Coordinates of C-alpha atoms in Angstrom, one line a residue:
M13 CA -100.7 -77.7 -24.1
S14 CA -98.0 -79.7 -25.8
N15 CA -98.8 -82.8 -27.7
V16 CA -95.3 -84.1 -27.1
D17 CA -95.0 -87.2 -24.9
V18 CA -92.8 -86.0 -22.2
S19 CA -91.7 -89.5 -21.2
N20 CA -90.1 -89.9 -24.6
V21 CA -88.1 -86.7 -24.1
R22 CA -87.0 -87.6 -20.6
G23 CA -84.2 -90.2 -20.5
H24 CA -82.1 -88.4 -23.1
M25 CA -78.5 -87.7 -21.9
I26 CA -78.0 -84.0 -22.1
S27 CA -74.9 -82.8 -24.0
T28 CA -75.6 -79.0 -24.5
L29 CA -77.8 -76.9 -22.3
L30 CA -79.2 -73.4 -23.0
V31 CA -80.2 -71.2 -20.0
A32 CA -83.2 -69.1 -20.8
N33 CA -82.1 -66.4 -18.3
R34 CA -79.4 -64.1 -17.3
G35 CA -77.2 -62.9 -14.5
E36 CA -76.6 -64.8 -11.3
I37 CA -78.9 -67.8 -12.0
A38 CA -77.4 -68.4 -15.5
C39 CA -73.9 -68.4 -14.0
R40 CA -75.1 -70.7 -11.3
V41 CA -76.5 -73.2 -13.8
F42 CA -73.4 -73.0 -16.0
R43 CA -71.2 -73.8 -13.0
T44 CA -73.0 -77.1 -12.4
C45 CA -73.0 -77.9 -16.2
G46 CA -69.2 -77.5 -16.2
E47 CA -68.9 -80.0 -13.3
L48 CA -71.1 -82.4 -15.2
G49 CA -69.3 -82.0 -18.5
I50 CA -72.3 -80.4 -20.3
Q51 CA -71.7 -77.7 -22.9
T52 CA -73.5 -74.4 -22.2
V53 CA -75.3 -71.7 -24.3
A54 CA -76.2 -68.3 -23.1
V55 CA -78.8 -65.9 -24.5
H56 CA -78.2 -62.2 -24.0
S57 CA -79.9 -58.9 -24.7
D58 CA -78.0 -56.0 -26.2
A59 CA -77.7 -54.6 -22.7
D60 CA -76.1 -57.8 -21.5
E61 CA -73.7 -58.3 -24.4
N62 CA -70.7 -58.1 -22.1
A63 CA -72.4 -59.5 -19.0
L64 CA -70.7 -62.3 -17.0
H65 CA -73.2 -65.0 -18.0
A66 CA -72.5 -64.3 -21.6
R67 CA -68.7 -64.4 -21.0
V68 CA -68.6 -67.7 -19.2
A69 CA -70.8 -69.7 -21.5
D70 CA -69.4 -71.9 -24.3
A71 CA -71.6 -70.2 -26.9
T72 CA -73.9 -67.2 -26.9
V73 CA -76.9 -66.1 -28.9
R74 CA -78.0 -62.5 -29.2
L75 CA -81.6 -61.4 -28.4
P76 CA -82.0 -58.0 -30.1
G77 CA -83.1 -55.3 -27.8
A78 CA -82.8 -54.4 -24.2
A79 CA -86.3 -54.5 -22.6
P80 CA -87.3 -57.9 -21.1
A81 CA -90.4 -58.0 -23.3
D82 CA -88.2 -57.9 -26.4
T83 CA -85.6 -60.4 -25.2
Y84 CA -85.8 -62.7 -22.2
L85 CA -89.5 -62.9 -22.4
R86 CA -89.5 -63.9 -26.1
G87 CA -89.9 -67.7 -25.9
D88 CA -90.0 -68.0 -29.7
L89 CA -86.5 -66.4 -30.0
I90 CA -85.1 -68.5 -27.2
V91 CA -86.3 -71.7 -28.8
K92 CA -84.7 -70.6 -32.1
A93 CA -81.5 -69.9 -30.2
A94 CA -81.5 -73.3 -28.7
L95 CA -82.0 -75.0 -32.1
A96 CA -79.4 -72.8 -33.8
S97 CA -76.8 -73.4 -31.2
G98 CA -77.2 -77.2 -31.1
A99 CA -78.5 -77.2 -27.6
D100 CA -80.6 -80.3 -26.7
A101 CA -82.0 -78.9 -23.4
V102 CA -83.3 -75.7 -21.8
H103 CA -83.1 -74.6 -18.2
P104 CA -85.4 -71.6 -17.4
G105 CA -83.7 -70.4 -14.2
Y106 CA -86.1 -68.3 -12.1
G107 CA -88.1 -65.3 -13.2
F108 CA -88.8 -64.4 -16.8
L109 CA -90.3 -67.5 -18.5
S110 CA -89.5 -70.0 -15.8
E111 CA -93.2 -70.6 -14.9
N112 CA -94.7 -70.1 -18.4
A113 CA -96.5 -73.2 -19.5
D114 CA -96.6 -72.0 -23.1
F115 CA -92.8 -71.7 -23.2
A116 CA -92.4 -75.1 -21.7
C117 CA -94.7 -76.4 -24.5
A118 CA -92.7 -74.7 -27.1
V119 CA -89.4 -76.2 -25.8
L120 CA -90.9 -79.7 -25.8
D121 CA -92.6 -79.2 -29.2
A122 CA -89.1 -78.4 -30.6
G123 CA -87.9 -81.8 -29.4
L124 CA -85.7 -80.3 -26.6
T125 CA -85.5 -81.5 -23.0
W126 CA -87.2 -79.2 -20.6
I127 CA -85.5 -78.9 -17.2
G128 CA -88.7 -78.5 -15.1
P129 CA -92.1 -79.8 -14.4
S130 CA -94.7 -80.6 -17.1
P131 CA -96.6 -77.7 -18.8
E132 CA -99.7 -79.1 -17.2
A133 CA -98.2 -78.9 -13.7
I134 CA -97.0 -75.3 -14.4
E135 CA -100.5 -74.3 -15.7
A136 CA -102.2 -75.9 -12.7
M137 CA -100.2 -73.9 -10.2
A138 CA -99.6 -70.7 -12.3
S139 CA -102.6 -68.9 -10.9
K140 CA -102.8 -68.5 -7.1
T141 CA -106.5 -68.7 -7.3
R142 CA -106.5 -72.0 -9.2
A143 CA -103.8 -73.3 -6.9
K144 CA -106.0 -72.6 -3.9
T145 CA -108.9 -74.3 -5.5
L146 CA -106.8 -77.3 -6.3
M147 CA -105.6 -77.5 -2.7
G148 CA -109.3 -77.4 -1.5
L149 CA -108.8 -73.9 0.0
P150 CA -111.6 -71.3 -0.1
L151 CA -111.2 -67.9 -1.7
L152 CA -112.3 -64.7 0.0
G153 CA -115.8 -63.7 -1.0
E154 CA -117.4 -60.3 -0.5
V155 CA -115.2 -58.3 1.9
T156 CA -116.3 -56.2 4.8
E157 CA -114.6 -54.0 7.5
D158 CA -114.2 -57.2 9.6
D159 CA -111.8 -58.6 6.9
L160 CA -109.4 -55.7 7.1
P161 CA -106.5 -55.4 6.6
L162 CA -106.6 -57.0 3.1
L163 CA -103.9 -58.0 0.6
V164 CA -104.5 -57.5 -3.1
K165 CA -102.4 -60.0 -5.1
A166 CA -101.7 -60.8 -8.7
A167 CA -103.0 -64.2 -9.6
A168 CA -100.0 -64.8 -11.8
G169 CA -96.3 -64.2 -11.2
G170 CA -94.6 -63.2 -7.9
G171 CA -91.6 -61.2 -6.6
G172 CA -93.9 -58.8 -4.8
R173 CA -95.3 -57.3 -8.1
G174 CA -99.0 -56.6 -8.3
M175 CA -99.4 -56.6 -4.5
R176 CA -101.1 -53.9 -2.4
V177 CA -102.0 -53.7 1.3
V178 CA -105.4 -52.2 2.0
R179 CA -106.3 -51.0 5.5
H180 CA -109.5 -49.0 4.7
L181 CA -112.2 -50.2 2.4
K182 CA -112.2 -46.8 0.6
E183 CA -108.7 -47.7 -0.6
L184 CA -109.7 -51.0 -2.1
S185 CA -110.8 -49.7 -5.5
A186 CA -107.6 -47.8 -6.2
A187 CA -105.5 -50.7 -4.9
L188 CA -107.2 -53.1 -7.3
E189 CA -106.7 -50.8 -10.2
A190 CA -103.0 -50.3 -9.4
A191 CA -102.4 -54.0 -8.8
R192 CA -104.1 -54.9 -12.1
A193 CA -102.0 -52.4 -14.0
E194 CA -98.7 -53.6 -12.5
A195 CA -99.6 -57.3 -12.9
L196 CA -100.5 -56.8 -16.5
S197 CA -97.3 -55.0 -17.2
A198 CA -95.1 -57.5 -15.3
F199 CA -96.8 -60.8 -16.2
G200 CA -99.1 -60.1 -19.1
D201 CA -102.1 -61.1 -16.9
G202 CA -104.1 -58.6 -15.0
E203 CA -106.0 -61.0 -12.8
V204 CA -105.9 -60.1 -9.1
F205 CA -107.6 -61.5 -6.0
V206 CA -108.0 -60.4 -2.4
E207 CA -107.2 -62.3 0.8
P208 CA -106.8 -61.3 4.5
Y209 CA -103.5 -59.7 5.2
I210 CA -101.7 -61.4 8.2
E211 CA -99.7 -58.7 9.8
H212 CA -97.3 -60.7 11.9
G213 CA -96.9 -63.9 10.0
R214 CA -93.8 -65.8 9.1
H215 CA -93.1 -66.7 5.5
I216 CA -92.2 -70.4 5.5
E217 CA -91.6 -72.6 2.5
V218 CA -90.7 -76.2 1.7
Q219 CA -88.3 -77.3 -1.0
I220 CA -89.8 -80.1 -3.2
L221 CA -87.8 -82.4 -5.4
A222 CA -89.7 -85.1 -7.4
D223 CA -88.6 -87.6 -10.1
T224 CA -90.5 -89.4 -12.9
H225 CA -90.7 -92.6 -10.9
G226 CA -93.1 -91.4 -8.2
T227 CA -90.6 -90.3 -5.5
V228 CA -91.2 -86.9 -3.9
W229 CA -88.8 -85.4 -1.4
A230 CA -89.7 -82.6 1.0
L231 CA -86.3 -81.1 1.8
G232 CA -87.0 -79.4 5.1
T233 CA -88.2 -75.9 5.6
R234 CA -86.9 -72.4 4.9
D235 CA -87.8 -69.1 6.6
C236 CA -88.0 -66.1 4.3
S237 CA -89.7 -63.6 6.6
L238 CA -87.3 -60.7 6.1
Q239 CA -88.7 -59.0 3.1
R240 CA -88.9 -55.5 1.5
R241 CA -91.7 -54.7 -0.9
H242 CA -92.8 -58.3 -0.5
Q243 CA -89.4 -59.5 -1.9
K244 CA -87.2 -61.6 0.2
V245 CA -83.9 -60.2 1.6
I246 CA -82.6 -62.9 4.1
E247 CA -83.5 -66.6 4.0
E248 CA -82.4 -69.5 6.1
A249 CA -82.8 -73.3 6.5
P250 CA -84.2 -74.9 8.5
A251 CA -86.9 -72.4 9.6
P252 CA -86.1 -71.8 13.3
G253 CA -88.6 -72.2 16.1
L254 CA -91.2 -74.4 14.4
S255 CA -92.8 -77.2 16.4
E256 CA -92.1 -80.6 15.0
E257 CA -95.8 -81.1 14.5
L258 CA -96.1 -77.9 12.4
A259 CA -93.0 -78.7 10.4
E260 CA -94.4 -82.2 9.6
E261 CA -97.7 -80.6 8.6
L262 CA -95.9 -78.3 6.1
R263 CA -93.9 -81.1 4.6
T264 CA -97.1 -83.2 4.3
L265 CA -99.0 -80.5 2.6
S266 CA -96.1 -79.8 0.2
V267 CA -95.9 -83.4 -0.9
R268 CA -99.7 -83.5 -1.3
A269 CA -99.5 -80.4 -3.6
A270 CA -96.7 -82.0 -5.7
R271 CA -98.6 -85.2 -6.1
A272 CA -101.8 -83.4 -7.0
V273 CA -100.2 -82.2 -10.2
D274 CA -97.8 -85.1 -10.8
Y275 CA -95.0 -82.7 -10.2
V276 CA -91.5 -83.4 -11.6
G277 CA -88.3 -81.5 -10.7
A278 CA -87.5 -78.8 -8.2
G279 CA -90.3 -76.7 -6.8
T280 CA -91.3 -74.8 -3.7
V281 CA -94.5 -74.7 -1.7
E282 CA -95.0 -71.4 0.3
F283 CA -96.9 -70.8 3.4
L284 CA -97.7 -67.9 5.8
V285 CA -97.4 -69.2 9.4
A286 CA -99.2 -67.4 12.3
D287 CA -100.3 -68.6 15.7
D288 CA -98.7 -72.0 14.9
R289 CA -101.1 -72.4 11.9
A290 CA -100.1 -72.8 8.2
H291 CA -101.9 -70.7 5.5
F292 CA -101.1 -71.9 1.9
L293 CA -99.8 -69.1 -0.3
E294 CA -98.7 -70.6 -3.6
M295 CA -96.5 -73.2 -5.3
N296 CA -93.5 -72.0 -7.3
T297 CA -92.9 -74.4 -10.2
R298 CA -89.2 -73.6 -10.5
L299 CA -86.0 -73.3 -8.7
Q300 CA -86.0 -70.5 -6.0
V301 CA -83.5 -67.8 -5.5
E302 CA -82.9 -69.0 -2.0
H303 CA -82.2 -72.7 -3.0
P304 CA -78.5 -72.5 -1.9
V305 CA -79.5 -72.7 1.8
T306 CA -81.2 -76.0 1.2
E307 CA -78.2 -77.2 -0.8
A308 CA -75.9 -76.4 2.1
V309 CA -78.0 -78.1 4.7
F310 CA -78.7 -81.3 2.7
G311 CA -75.3 -81.5 0.9
L312 CA -77.0 -81.4 -2.5
D313 CA -76.6 -79.6 -5.9
L314 CA -80.3 -79.0 -6.8
V315 CA -79.4 -77.9 -10.3
A316 CA -77.5 -81.2 -10.9
E317 CA -80.6 -83.1 -9.5
Q318 CA -82.9 -81.2 -11.9
I319 CA -80.7 -82.2 -14.8
R320 CA -80.6 -85.9 -13.6
I321 CA -84.3 -86.0 -13.1
A322 CA -84.9 -84.5 -16.6
E323 CA -82.6 -87.3 -18.0
G324 CA -84.9 -89.9 -16.3
H325 CA -82.8 -90.9 -13.3
A326 CA -84.6 -91.9 -10.1
L327 CA -84.1 -90.3 -6.7
P328 CA -83.2 -92.6 -3.8
T329 CA -86.3 -93.4 -1.7
D330 CA -85.2 -91.2 1.2
P331 CA -83.5 -87.8 1.0
P332 CA -80.1 -87.2 2.7
R333 CA -80.1 -86.1 6.3
A334 CA -80.1 -82.4 7.1
R335 CA -76.9 -81.1 8.8
G336 CA -76.4 -77.7 10.4
H337 CA -77.9 -74.4 9.5
A338 CA -77.5 -72.1 6.5
I339 CA -78.4 -68.4 6.0
E340 CA -78.4 -66.4 2.8
A341 CA -78.4 -62.7 2.3
R342 CA -79.2 -61.0 -0.9
L343 CA -76.9 -58.1 -1.7
Y344 CA -78.7 -55.4 -3.7
A345 CA -77.5 -52.3 -5.4
E346 CA -80.1 -50.1 -3.7
D347 CA -80.5 -47.4 -1.1
P348 CA -82.8 -48.7 1.7
P349 CA -83.5 -45.4 3.5
R350 CA -84.4 -43.8 0.1
D351 CA -87.4 -46.1 -0.5
W352 CA -85.1 -48.9 -1.6
A353 CA -84.1 -46.9 -4.7
P354 CA -82.1 -49.1 -7.1
Q355 CA -78.6 -47.9 -7.9
T356 CA -76.6 -48.1 -11.1
G357 CA -73.0 -47.7 -12.1
T358 CA -69.7 -49.6 -12.3
L359 CA -69.1 -52.4 -9.7
H360 CA -65.4 -51.8 -9.3
R361 CA -64.8 -54.6 -6.7
L362 CA -66.8 -57.4 -5.1
A363 CA -65.2 -59.9 -2.8
V364 CA -66.2 -61.7 0.4
P365 CA -63.9 -63.6 2.9
R366 CA -63.3 -67.3 2.3
G367 CA -65.7 -69.7 3.8
V368 CA -68.8 -68.0 2.5
R369 CA -70.4 -69.0 -0.7
L370 CA -71.0 -66.1 -3.2
D371 CA -73.4 -66.6 -6.1
T372 CA -73.2 -63.6 -8.5
G373 CA -73.6 -62.5 -12.0
Y374 CA -71.0 -59.8 -11.8
E375 CA -67.2 -59.5 -11.9
D376 CA -65.0 -56.5 -11.0
G377 CA -65.5 -53.7 -13.5
D378 CA -69.0 -54.8 -14.7
L379 CA -71.7 -52.3 -15.2
I380 CA -74.9 -52.4 -13.1
G381 CA -77.5 -51.3 -15.7
V382 CA -81.0 -50.0 -15.5
H383 CA -82.9 -52.8 -17.2
Y384 CA -82.9 -55.7 -14.7
D385 CA -83.2 -56.6 -11.0
P386 CA -80.6 -54.8 -8.9
M387 CA -79.4 -58.0 -7.0
L388 CA -75.6 -58.2 -7.1
A389 CA -75.0 -61.4 -5.3
K390 CA -76.2 -63.9 -2.7
A391 CA -73.9 -64.6 0.2
V392 CA -74.5 -67.9 2.0
A393 CA -73.0 -69.2 5.3
H394 CA -73.3 -72.7 6.6
A395 CA -72.3 -73.8 10.1
P396 CA -73.2 -76.5 12.7
T397 CA -75.7 -74.1 14.5
R398 CA -77.8 -71.1 13.7
E399 CA -75.8 -68.9 16.0
E400 CA -72.6 -69.7 14.3
A401 CA -74.1 -69.3 10.8
L402 CA -75.4 -65.8 11.8
R403 CA -72.0 -64.7 13.2
K404 CA -70.2 -66.1 10.2
L405 CA -72.4 -64.4 7.6
A406 CA -72.6 -61.0 9.4
G407 CA -68.8 -61.0 9.9
A408 CA -68.2 -61.8 6.2
L409 CA -70.5 -59.2 4.9
E410 CA -69.0 -56.6 7.3
K411 CA -65.5 -57.4 6.0
A412 CA -66.6 -57.7 2.3
T413 CA -65.0 -55.4 -0.2
I414 CA -67.8 -53.7 -2.2
H415 CA -66.7 -50.8 -4.3
G416 CA -69.3 -49.2 -6.5
P417 CA -72.8 -47.9 -6.2
T418 CA -74.6 -47.9 -2.8
T419 CA -75.7 -51.3 -1.6
N420 CA -77.8 -52.7 1.3
R421 CA -74.7 -54.3 2.9
D422 CA -75.0 -52.3 6.1
L423 CA -78.7 -53.1 6.4
L424 CA -77.9 -56.8 6.0
V425 CA -75.3 -56.8 8.7
R426 CA -77.5 -54.9 11.2
S427 CA -80.4 -57.2 10.4
L428 CA -78.4 -60.3 11.0
R429 CA -77.4 -58.9 14.4
H430 CA -80.8 -57.5 15.5
K431 CA -82.1 -59.1 18.6
E432 CA -85.5 -59.9 17.1
F433 CA -83.7 -61.9 14.3
T434 CA -81.1 -63.5 16.5
T435 CA -83.8 -64.8 18.8
A436 CA -85.9 -66.0 15.8
R437 CA -88.9 -63.7 16.7
M438 CA -89.0 -62.0 13.2
D439 CA -92.0 -61.8 10.9
T440 CA -92.8 -60.2 7.5
G441 CA -93.3 -56.8 9.2
F442 CA -89.7 -56.7 10.4
Y443 CA -88.6 -53.9 8.1
D444 CA -91.8 -51.9 8.7
R445 CA -90.9 -51.7 12.3
H446 CA -87.1 -51.4 12.2
L447 CA -86.1 -49.9 8.9
T448 CA -85.5 -46.4 10.4
D449 CA -83.2 -47.7 13.1
L450 CA -81.5 -50.2 10.9
T451 CA -80.6 -47.5 8.3
K452 CA -79.4 -44.7 10.6
P453 CA -76.1 -43.4 9.3
A454 CA -73.1 -44.7 11.3
P455 CA -70.1 -44.0 9.2
D456 CA -66.6 -44.5 10.5
P457 CA -65.6 -41.0 11.9
Y458 CA -62.0 -41.5 10.8
A459 CA -62.8 -42.5 7.2
P460 CA -62.6 -38.9 5.8
L461 CA -59.3 -38.3 7.5
A462 CA -57.9 -41.6 6.1
A463 CA -59.2 -40.6 2.6
A464 CA -57.5 -37.2 2.8
L465 CA -54.2 -38.7 4.0
A466 CA -54.2 -41.3 1.3
D467 CA -54.8 -38.5 -1.3
A468 CA -52.0 -36.4 0.2
H469 CA -49.5 -39.3 0.1
G470 CA -46.2 -38.2 -1.4
R471 CA -47.1 -34.5 -1.8
S472 CA -44.4 -33.5 0.8
R473 CA -41.8 -34.6 -1.7
F474 CA -43.0 -32.1 -4.1
G475 CA -43.2 -29.0 -1.9
G476 CA -46.0 -29.9 0.4
W477 CA -43.9 -29.4 3.5
R478 CA -42.7 -25.9 4.5
N479 CA -40.0 -24.9 7.0
V480 CA -42.3 -22.3 8.6
P481 CA -45.7 -22.8 10.2
S482 CA -48.5 -22.8 7.7
Q483 CA -52.3 -23.2 7.5
P484 CA -53.4 -26.9 7.5
Q485 CA -54.5 -28.5 4.3
T486 CA -58.3 -29.1 4.0
K487 CA -60.5 -31.5 2.0
R488 CA -64.2 -31.8 1.8
Y489 CA -66.3 -35.0 1.5
A490 CA -69.9 -35.9 1.3
L491 CA -70.6 -38.6 3.8
A492 CA -74.0 -40.0 4.9
G493 CA -75.8 -36.9 3.5
E494 CA -73.5 -34.4 5.2
E495 CA -70.5 -32.4 4.2
I496 CA -67.3 -33.2 6.2
E497 CA -64.2 -31.1 6.2
V498 CA -60.9 -32.6 7.4
R499 CA -57.6 -30.9 8.1
Y500 CA -54.0 -32.3 8.1
R501 CA -50.5 -30.9 7.9
H502 CA -47.3 -31.8 6.1
T503 CA -44.5 -31.6 8.6
R504 CA -40.8 -32.3 8.8
T505 CA -41.6 -35.8 10.1
G506 CA -44.5 -36.5 7.8
L507 CA -48.3 -36.1 7.9
E508 CA -50.0 -34.9 11.1
A509 CA -53.7 -34.8 11.9
D510 CA -55.6 -33.6 15.0
G511 CA -57.0 -36.4 17.2
A512 CA -55.0 -39.2 15.6
R513 CA -51.4 -40.2 15.2
V514 CA -50.5 -41.0 11.6
V515 CA -48.5 -44.3 11.8
H516 CA -48.4 -44.9 8.0
A517 CA -50.0 -43.4 5.0
D518 CA -49.8 -44.2 1.3
A519 CA -52.3 -44.2 -1.5
R520 CA -53.9 -47.5 -0.5
L521 CA -53.3 -47.9 3.2
V522 CA -53.5 -45.5 6.1
V523 CA -52.7 -46.6 9.7
L524 CA -54.0 -44.4 12.5
E525 CA -53.4 -44.6 16.2
V526 CA -56.2 -43.2 18.4
A527 CA -56.1 -43.4 22.2
G528 CA -53.4 -46.1 21.9
V529 CA -55.3 -48.3 19.5
R530 CA -54.0 -48.8 15.9
R531 CA -56.4 -49.2 13.0
N532 CA -55.9 -50.0 9.4
F533 CA -57.9 -48.2 6.7
E534 CA -57.8 -49.6 3.2
V535 CA -58.5 -46.8 0.7
A536 CA -59.7 -47.1 -2.9
R537 CA -60.5 -44.2 -5.2
Y538 CA -62.5 -44.2 -8.4
G539 CA -62.8 -40.6 -9.6
D540 CA -64.5 -38.7 -6.9
E541 CA -65.9 -41.8 -5.3
I542 CA -63.8 -43.1 -2.4
H543 CA -64.1 -46.3 -0.3
V544 CA -62.4 -46.5 3.1
N545 CA -63.0 -50.0 4.4
A546 CA -66.8 -50.2 4.4
T547 CA -67.4 -46.5 4.3
H548 CA -68.3 -44.7 1.0
L549 CA -67.4 -41.1 0.5
T550 CA -67.6 -38.6 -2.3
A551 CA -64.9 -36.0 -2.8
L552 CA -66.3 -32.5 -3.1
A553 CA -64.9 -29.7 -5.1
R554 CA -63.1 -27.0 -3.1
F555 CA -65.6 -24.4 -4.5
P556 CA -69.2 -25.6 -5.2
D557 CA -70.6 -25.1 -8.7
P558 CA -73.1 -22.2 -8.3
T559 CA -75.0 -23.3 -11.5
A560 CA -75.9 -26.7 -9.9
Q561 CA -79.1 -25.4 -8.4
H562 CA -82.8 -26.3 -8.8
A563 CA -85.8 -24.3 -7.9
P564 CA -87.4 -25.0 -4.5
G565 CA -90.0 -27.9 -4.8
S566 CA -88.2 -29.5 -7.7
L567 CA -88.8 -33.3 -8.0
L568 CA -85.7 -35.0 -9.4
A569 CA -85.6 -38.6 -10.6
P570 CA -83.9 -40.6 -7.9
M571 CA -82.9 -43.3 -10.4
P572 CA -82.9 -43.9 -14.1
G573 CA -86.1 -45.5 -15.3
T574 CA -89.3 -45.2 -17.2
V575 CA -92.3 -43.1 -16.3
V576 CA -95.0 -45.8 -16.2
R577 CA -98.0 -43.5 -15.3
V578 CA -99.0 -40.1 -14.1
A579 CA -101.7 -39.5 -11.6
E580 CA -105.1 -39.3 -13.3
G581 CA -106.0 -35.8 -14.4
L582 CA -102.7 -34.3 -13.2
T583 CA -101.7 -31.2 -15.2
A584 CA -99.6 -28.1 -14.5
G585 CA -101.5 -25.7 -12.3
A586 CA -103.2 -28.4 -10.3
A587 CA -103.4 -28.2 -6.5
V588 CA -101.6 -31.0 -4.7
Q589 CA -101.3 -32.2 -1.1
A590 CA -98.1 -33.1 0.6
G591 CA -97.5 -36.8 0.1
E592 CA -99.9 -37.1 -2.7
P593 CA -98.7 -39.5 -5.5
L594 CA -97.9 -37.6 -8.6
L595 CA -96.3 -40.2 -10.9
W596 CA -94.6 -43.6 -10.9
L597 CA -91.2 -44.7 -12.2
E598 CA -90.3 -48.2 -13.1
A599 CA -86.6 -49.2 -12.7
M600 CA -85.0 -52.6 -12.2
K601 CA -88.3 -54.5 -12.0
M602 CA -89.6 -52.2 -9.3
E603 CA -92.2 -49.5 -9.3
H604 CA -91.4 -46.3 -7.4
K605 CA -93.9 -43.7 -6.3
I606 CA -93.0 -40.0 -6.6
T607 CA -95.0 -37.9 -4.2
A608 CA -95.6 -34.1 -3.7
P609 CA -93.0 -32.8 -1.2
S610 CA -95.4 -30.2 0.1
T611 CA -98.9 -28.8 -0.2
G612 CA -99.1 -26.3 -3.1
T613 CA -99.5 -25.9 -6.8
L614 CA -97.9 -28.1 -9.5
S615 CA -96.2 -25.4 -11.4
A616 CA -94.5 -27.7 -13.9
L617 CA -94.9 -31.3 -15.1
N618 CA -92.0 -32.3 -17.4
V619 CA -92.7 -35.9 -18.2
V620 CA -95.3 -38.2 -19.8
P621 CA -95.9 -41.9 -19.5
G622 CA -93.4 -44.0 -21.4
Q623 CA -90.7 -41.4 -21.1
Q624 CA -87.1 -42.5 -20.2
V625 CA -85.4 -40.4 -17.5
T626 CA -81.9 -40.4 -16.0
V627 CA -80.8 -39.7 -12.4
G628 CA -81.4 -36.1 -11.6
S629 CA -83.9 -35.4 -14.4
L630 CA -86.4 -32.7 -13.5
L631 CA -89.8 -34.5 -13.2
A632 CA -92.0 -31.8 -11.8
V633 CA -92.0 -28.7 -9.6
V634 CA -94.4 -28.0 -6.7
R635 CA -94.7 -24.4 -5.6
E636 CA -95.5 -24.5 -1.9
T637 CA -98.4 -22.5 -0.6

């Protein structure tokens, strides 16, 4: 621990602040700094040299390399960057080193102001096992069949990494081994523990804000139950449907946790709620991704409050009153029905209608790379009631312009409108139950026609129209996993299409009238990728390339990433069963399991642990028996 007297550091007026992070949270902190008149410093990896957070900062410092372990997890390099740039304070954001007590010590030892709790508080709550002991809660001892199902969890870190659900005791040993390996890779700490897995609980948390003068605020509750891979997708404040008694119990327990470690700054205490009972999960000693919903409801800027607290200012005795309801949806570059596979490529356009807050680390034209989390943005709606906030956010996402790789936008809209969610009956198993229905393809049937007409715009002026009957023009598109062929004609009066009257067509806007109803279709094309309103299509060549073939049973990389491990003892010639895990890829902070497509023989294994692969790389071949 640091030998620096933190009280001597606090009280210093901050003039230049370095954010030891990247992307959306760095941009978020810089925005508040700009409003407070504080100069900003960004650190960036080589992969982030042209990232938005590096572009908007007043000064930047390079961290050589691309992997997090070489860059954003190098506390020594970040402290050097702060000193070299003249920064007098460091904000850790969330993730990376935000809950690393040694990093907080290094910042303080360098004479810099640390925007966060003391290293001692971070250390006390860093391990979930130690936190439970501190809270006076028992740990699960020897497990039996009666304890099933179980949840294996990493003692350090979060974000769903190092977690495995166990439904049969025979699976426990393998789950422990896999969780330890992932936890060691993600957090540098392989400690894991086991607790009962509550199937239908709600994930509820309380925002804490505490100053150096003994005041602790419990800023209401948040519901974060909608999760994929134990990572949150939709959050809201206040948590709906809680009894006042339970809400008060959660606030009381959270304040008790904060006081137990002399907490200072912003933090979050997390619970699993089932049968109107609260089960303590952990305390996150940092700002949460979902903090904007609390800001909206309480009319606060939590980053500004963090800075003021670090400068020694006191909070008022009582927090502001909560007003209305706020809901946040995390927009990810990922493909939910394909095991949430992260997507990469150029984000050509990102915009949401006015009235909805958008926190993002991207601008139009930015590249979504392979090295970091695939979250593009957070969209937040605030309204007097939950029903109004739901409608506002779902409508804004539906009308948002998102041109680029596949995203979870449609899933978010459908989730916000699902009856189980609108009636506040959701729990952490929501996507386990409903993912198939929520991701059924429902493309606009007229989108391919609109794309073809936009592409054909103006061709009649260069010989497209003929004075004699002719065959219709055809175009082919890939849409929702299917090939679609559309037909249209150039006529004396313009473009014609079966089933719809063409009211207007140019390269960017097509207006069709179907059964007396006119609809506008905005069209944008980037190479072979076409966006028609919210529908994404791919233009196909008129004649398919006969060389673009793979042998039956070929396993292709669904994303760019790193092969982190291969199943033990797996070699070419081995017999495999359908669904059997063969290898694991890591991409964008997530681990993805590659399984055998059928029962047969592994006729080829083309990769080894540590190997980098690109989308479509041939990983292995299974010859079906």
